[in-house]
Short mmCIF file of C-alpha atoms and ligand atoms in Angstrom, two decimals:
data_model
loop_
_atom_site.label_atom_id
_atom_site.label_comp_id
_atom_site.label_asym_id
_atom_site.label_seq_id
_atom_site.Cartn_x
_atom_site.Cartn_y
_atom_site.Cartn_z
CA MET A 192 6.95 45.37 48.01
CA ALA A 193 4.22 47.63 49.27
CA GLN A 194 2.56 45.62 52.00
CA PHE A 195 1.06 48.71 53.63
CA ASP A 196 -0.07 50.48 50.46
CA LEU A 197 -3.66 49.64 51.30
CA ILE A 198 -7.12 50.26 49.88
CA ILE A 199 -10.39 49.75 51.74
CA LEU A 200 -13.19 49.12 49.27
CA GLY A 201 -16.89 48.43 49.61
CA PRO A 202 -20.34 49.90 49.16
CA PRO A 203 -21.29 53.10 50.98
CA GLY A 204 -22.06 52.19 54.59
CA ALA A 205 -19.98 48.98 54.61
CA GLY A 206 -17.93 50.32 57.51
CA LYS A 207 -14.84 51.62 55.70
CA GLY A 208 -14.52 54.77 57.81
CA THR A 209 -15.28 52.80 60.99
CA GLN A 210 -12.56 50.21 60.25
CA ALA A 211 -10.10 52.84 59.03
CA SER A 212 -9.37 54.13 62.54
CA GLY A 213 -8.38 50.64 63.80
CA ILE A 214 -6.29 49.97 60.70
CA VAL A 215 -4.32 53.23 60.81
CA GLU A 216 -3.75 52.78 64.55
CA THR A 217 -2.41 49.27 64.00
CA TYR A 218 -0.21 49.92 60.97
CA GLY A 219 0.75 53.57 61.51
CA VAL A 220 -0.24 54.68 58.01
CA PRO A 221 -2.30 57.80 57.15
CA HIS A 222 -6.03 57.50 56.43
CA ILE A 223 -6.74 59.11 53.06
CA SER A 224 -10.49 59.48 52.51
CA THR A 225 -11.46 61.25 49.28
CA GLY A 226 -14.97 61.77 50.70
CA ASP A 227 -13.53 63.58 53.76
CA MET A 228 -11.24 65.68 51.54
CA LEU A 229 -14.11 66.62 49.24
CA ARG A 230 -16.38 67.52 52.19
CA ASP A 231 -13.55 69.69 53.53
CA ALA A 232 -13.36 71.50 50.17
CA VAL A 233 -17.16 71.97 50.26
CA LYS A 234 -16.95 73.38 53.80
CA ASN A 235 -14.18 75.79 52.76
CA GLN A 236 -16.19 76.76 49.67
CA THR A 237 -13.25 76.34 47.30
CA ALA A 238 -14.03 76.39 43.57
CA MET A 239 -13.39 72.64 43.44
CA GLY A 240 -15.60 72.05 46.49
CA LEU A 241 -18.52 74.00 45.04
CA GLU A 242 -18.24 72.05 41.78
CA ALA A 243 -17.94 68.69 43.62
CA LYS A 244 -20.99 69.41 45.81
CA LYS A 245 -23.29 69.27 42.77
CA TYR A 246 -22.37 65.63 42.27
CA MET A 247 -22.16 64.66 45.94
CA ASP A 248 -25.66 65.94 46.76
CA LYS A 249 -27.13 63.66 44.08
CA GLY A 250 -25.05 60.66 45.12
CA GLU A 251 -23.17 60.77 41.81
CA LEU A 252 -19.41 60.44 41.45
CA VAL A 253 -17.24 63.54 41.18
CA PRO A 254 -15.39 63.48 37.80
CA ASP A 255 -12.34 61.21 37.70
CA GLU A 256 -9.83 63.96 36.81
CA VAL A 257 -10.79 65.99 39.91
CA VAL A 258 -10.46 63.08 42.34
CA ILE A 259 -7.32 61.69 40.70
CA GLY A 260 -5.72 65.15 41.07
CA ILE A 261 -6.56 65.25 44.79
CA VAL A 262 -5.07 61.81 45.40
CA ARG A 263 -1.97 62.51 43.30
CA ASP A 264 -1.22 65.60 45.45
CA ARG A 265 -1.93 63.74 48.70
CA LEU A 266 0.32 60.78 47.86
CA GLN A 267 3.23 63.19 47.39
CA GLN A 268 3.13 64.07 51.11
CA PRO A 269 6.02 62.50 53.07
CA ASP A 270 3.73 60.75 55.58
CA THR A 271 2.81 58.23 52.86
CA SER A 272 6.38 56.95 52.48
CA LYS A 273 5.75 53.80 54.58
CA GLY A 274 2.23 53.22 53.27
CA PHE A 275 -1.30 54.58 53.31
CA LEU A 276 -4.92 53.54 53.62
CA LEU A 277 -7.04 54.83 50.73
CA ASP A 278 -10.75 54.96 51.63
CA GLY A 279 -13.31 55.81 48.93
CA PHE A 280 -10.69 55.80 46.17
CA PRO A 281 -10.47 54.32 43.60
CA ARG A 282 -14.17 54.18 42.70
CA THR A 283 -13.89 53.64 38.93
CA ILE A 284 -11.61 51.61 36.66
CA PRO A 285 -9.92 54.79 35.27
CA GLN A 286 -9.16 55.85 38.88
CA ALA A 287 -7.65 52.43 39.60
CA GLU A 288 -5.53 52.62 36.46
CA ALA A 289 -4.36 56.14 37.38
CA LEU A 290 -3.41 54.91 40.87
CA ASP A 291 -1.44 51.98 39.43
CA GLN A 292 0.47 54.44 37.24
CA MET A 293 1.16 56.83 40.13
CA LEU A 294 2.51 53.99 42.27
CA ALA A 295 4.53 52.46 39.43
CA GLY A 296 6.18 55.89 39.01
CA ILE A 297 7.63 55.56 42.53
CA GLU A 298 8.31 51.81 42.22
CA ARG A 299 5.41 50.82 44.44
CA ASN A 300 2.19 48.92 43.91
CA VAL A 301 -1.12 48.25 45.66
CA GLY A 302 -0.30 45.81 48.47
CA LYS A 303 -3.77 44.75 49.62
CA VAL A 304 -7.36 45.67 48.85
CA ILE A 305 -9.73 45.02 51.73
CA ALA A 306 -13.23 44.53 50.28
CA ILE A 307 -15.88 44.85 53.01
CA LEU A 308 -19.12 43.17 51.93
CA VAL A 309 -22.57 43.92 53.42
CA ASN A 310 -26.09 43.34 52.03
CA ASP A 311 -28.07 46.30 50.67
CA GLU A 312 -30.86 46.47 53.28
CA ALA A 313 -28.34 46.61 56.11
CA LEU A 314 -26.47 49.36 54.20
CA VAL A 315 -29.60 51.53 53.94
CA LYS A 316 -30.20 51.19 57.72
CA ARG A 317 -26.57 51.99 58.48
CA LEU A 318 -26.42 55.07 56.25
CA THR A 319 -29.73 56.65 57.20
CA GLY A 320 -28.81 56.32 60.92
CA ARG A 321 -25.22 57.52 60.50
CA ARG A 322 -23.91 60.66 62.18
CA ILE A 323 -20.43 62.14 61.55
CA CYS A 324 -18.20 64.27 63.75
CA ARG A 325 -17.69 67.77 62.32
CA ASP A 326 -14.14 67.88 63.72
CA CYS A 327 -12.58 64.40 63.33
CA GLN A 328 -15.03 62.87 60.79
CA ALA A 329 -15.48 59.70 62.90
CA PRO A 330 -18.79 57.98 62.09
CA VAL A 331 -21.29 56.70 64.68
CA HIS A 332 -24.78 55.23 64.36
CA VAL A 333 -27.83 56.34 66.32
CA VAL A 334 -28.84 52.70 67.00
CA PHE A 335 -25.92 50.35 66.17
CA ASN A 336 -23.09 52.40 67.67
CA PRO A 337 -24.56 55.34 69.61
CA PRO A 338 -22.35 58.02 71.18
CA LYS A 339 -22.20 58.18 75.01
CA VAL A 340 -23.72 61.69 74.92
CA GLU A 341 -26.29 62.36 72.20
CA GLY A 342 -24.97 64.65 69.47
CA ILE A 343 -21.36 64.64 70.77
CA CYS A 344 -18.37 62.68 69.38
CA ASP A 345 -16.91 60.21 71.95
CA LYS A 346 -13.45 60.54 70.41
CA CYS A 347 -12.95 64.32 70.33
CA GLY A 348 -16.03 66.04 71.79
CA GLY A 349 -16.96 67.50 68.38
CA GLU A 350 -20.54 68.02 67.20
CA LEU A 351 -22.22 65.15 65.34
CA TYR A 352 -24.20 65.90 62.19
CA GLN A 353 -26.05 64.02 59.46
CA ARG A 354 -24.48 64.15 56.00
CA ASP A 355 -26.65 65.76 53.29
CA ASP A 356 -26.29 62.61 51.16
CA ASP A 357 -27.37 60.15 53.91
CA THR A 358 -31.09 60.44 53.04
CA GLU A 359 -32.83 57.26 51.85
CA ALA A 360 -33.33 58.40 48.22
CA THR A 361 -29.70 59.50 47.80
CA VAL A 362 -28.45 56.38 49.57
CA ARG A 363 -30.30 54.15 47.07
CA ASN A 364 -28.72 56.05 44.18
CA ARG A 365 -25.27 55.74 45.75
CA LEU A 366 -25.74 51.98 46.06
CA GLU A 367 -26.70 51.81 42.36
CA VAL A 368 -23.66 53.91 41.40
CA TYR A 369 -21.50 51.57 43.49
CA ARG A 370 -22.82 48.46 41.71
CA GLN A 371 -22.28 49.95 38.27
CA GLN A 372 -19.02 51.84 38.60
CA THR A 373 -17.14 50.61 41.67
CA GLU A 374 -17.95 46.91 42.12
CA PRO A 375 -16.04 46.02 38.90
CA LEU A 376 -12.90 46.98 40.82
CA ILE A 377 -13.18 43.74 42.79
CA GLU A 378 -12.50 41.79 39.60
CA TYR A 379 -9.81 44.33 38.57
CA TYR A 380 -7.91 43.70 41.82
CA ASP A 381 -8.69 39.97 41.77
CA LYS A 382 -6.57 39.83 38.63
CA GLN A 383 -3.71 41.42 40.61
CA SER A 384 -4.29 38.82 43.40
CA VAL A 385 -4.49 41.51 46.08
CA ILE A 386 -8.15 41.28 47.15
CA ALA A 387 -9.23 40.09 50.59
CA ARG A 388 -13.02 39.69 50.89
CA ILE A 389 -14.24 40.41 54.42
CA ASP A 390 -17.72 39.71 55.84
CA GLY A 391 -18.84 43.17 57.00
CA ASP A 392 -22.07 41.82 58.56
CA GLN A 393 -20.34 41.25 61.91
CA ALA A 394 -19.68 43.45 64.92
CA PRO A 395 -17.01 46.10 64.16
CA GLY A 396 -14.40 44.39 66.39
CA ALA A 397 -14.82 41.06 64.59
CA VAL A 398 -14.52 42.79 61.20
CA LEU A 399 -11.27 44.45 62.35
CA GLU A 400 -9.81 41.09 63.41
CA ASP A 401 -10.51 39.67 59.94
CA VAL A 402 -9.03 42.78 58.31
CA LYS A 403 -5.82 42.54 60.37
CA ALA A 404 -5.49 38.83 59.57
CA ALA A 405 -5.77 39.69 55.86
CA ILE A 406 -3.17 42.50 55.97
CA GLY A 407 -0.71 40.57 58.10
CA PRO A 408 1.47 41.32 61.11
CA VAL A 409 2.90 44.77 61.88
CA LEU A 410 6.53 44.93 60.77
P1 ADP B 709 -18.47 53.76 55.00
O1 ADP B 709 -17.24 54.57 55.39
O2 ADP B 709 -18.11 52.44 54.36
O3 ADP B 709 -19.46 54.53 54.19
P2 ADP B 709 -19.08 53.93 57.87
O4 ADP B 709 -17.85 53.41 58.52
O5 ADP B 709 -19.31 55.39 57.90
O6 ADP B 709 -19.20 53.36 56.34
O7 ADP B 709 -20.32 53.15 58.53
C1 ADP B 709 -21.66 53.43 58.12
C2 ADP B 709 -22.57 53.40 59.35
O8 ADP B 709 -22.67 52.05 59.82
C3 ADP B 709 -22.08 54.24 60.52
O9 ADP B 709 -23.19 54.83 61.14
C4 ADP B 709 -21.39 53.22 61.44
O10 ADP B 709 -21.44 53.61 62.81
C5 ADP B 709 -22.21 51.95 61.17
N1 ADP B 709 -21.38 50.73 61.22
C6 ADP B 709 -20.10 50.57 60.82
N2 ADP B 709 -19.70 49.30 60.98
C7 ADP B 709 -20.77 48.63 61.51
C8 ADP B 709 -20.98 47.27 61.90
N3 ADP B 709 -20.00 46.35 61.76
N4 ADP B 709 -22.21 46.94 62.37
C9 ADP B 709 -23.20 47.88 62.47
N5 ADP B 709 -23.04 49.17 62.12
C10 ADP B 709 -21.85 49.55 61.65
P1 AMP B 710 -17.83 58.91 50.76
O1 AMP B 710 -17.51 59.80 51.92
O2 AMP B 710 -16.69 57.99 50.39
O3 AMP B 710 -19.15 58.18 50.94
O4 AMP B 710 -18.01 59.87 49.49
C1 AMP B 710 -19.03 60.85 49.46
C2 AMP B 710 -19.21 61.37 48.04
O5 AMP B 710 -17.99 62.02 47.59
C3 AMP B 710 -19.50 60.32 46.97
O6 AMP B 710 -20.88 59.98 46.89
C4 AMP B 710 -19.01 61.03 45.71
O7 AMP B 710 -19.92 62.01 45.25
C5 AMP B 710 -17.76 61.77 46.22
N1 AMP B 710 -16.53 60.93 46.10
C6 AMP B 710 -15.75 60.46 47.11
N2 AMP B 710 -14.73 59.75 46.63
C7 AMP B 710 -14.87 59.75 45.28
C8 AMP B 710 -14.15 59.14 44.20
N3 AMP B 710 -13.04 58.38 44.43
N4 AMP B 710 -14.59 59.35 42.94
C9 AMP B 710 -15.67 60.11 42.69
N5 AMP B 710 -16.41 60.69 43.66
C10 AMP B 710 -16.01 60.51 44.94
#
């Protein structure tokens, strides 16, 4: 049983990063965001980061073998022994199959997939108004969830910035990529009976309540 081997899935801007902080606080599992790890590699100008940036700037997916390698290494860290929250991975069927194999190798399996659903026009507004903390990666929104002090993260005091890929043209491409390559995962996980569909068009606190009800009580 792997009740806390969790995935948060949904289109860009659905609120995955926003919900992740409440989920990891409640269940005590690490937040594993492939987007955050890739942006870190870009910032550190590693060979992998420089290669990944070419795809990220266009709103395309980084090749499966690169992202699968990152997740394989991360899941070997001891803090994942009681569970994890994967955010932004898997994004393709081959990634989902690779994850199933990794988990099967340690006699675990995906426990729950939280699918956060939001309509496209709301997603464009959320993403173009999003700002991210340079230090802790927490997202805010200039209108929907503004920081107390403009430009400064409420959580850690870090500087807020706008992601290079949060421009309207790139956002529209990312939504298209999501529909074509990632949305089929909902059916993939439906077949494993692990999907919980959550209405993401609610205030963040209400979304979190629905998410917690879907995952179940803390052990
Ligand atoms: P994702 O990780 O799925 O791409 P984020 O959590 O970064 O999405 O959220 C995208 C943007 O939408 C952020 O600016 C965030 O502050 C805002 N946001 C998140 N959840 C909500 C919500 N329930 N209602 C309105 N805005 C939200
Ligand atoms: P995110 O922070 O999840 O919005 O991801 C930002 C960008 O990183 C995406 O648009 C992709 O270019 C890349 N990325 C993140 N996760 C993955 C993944 N699982 N597979 C391929 N590319 C990814």
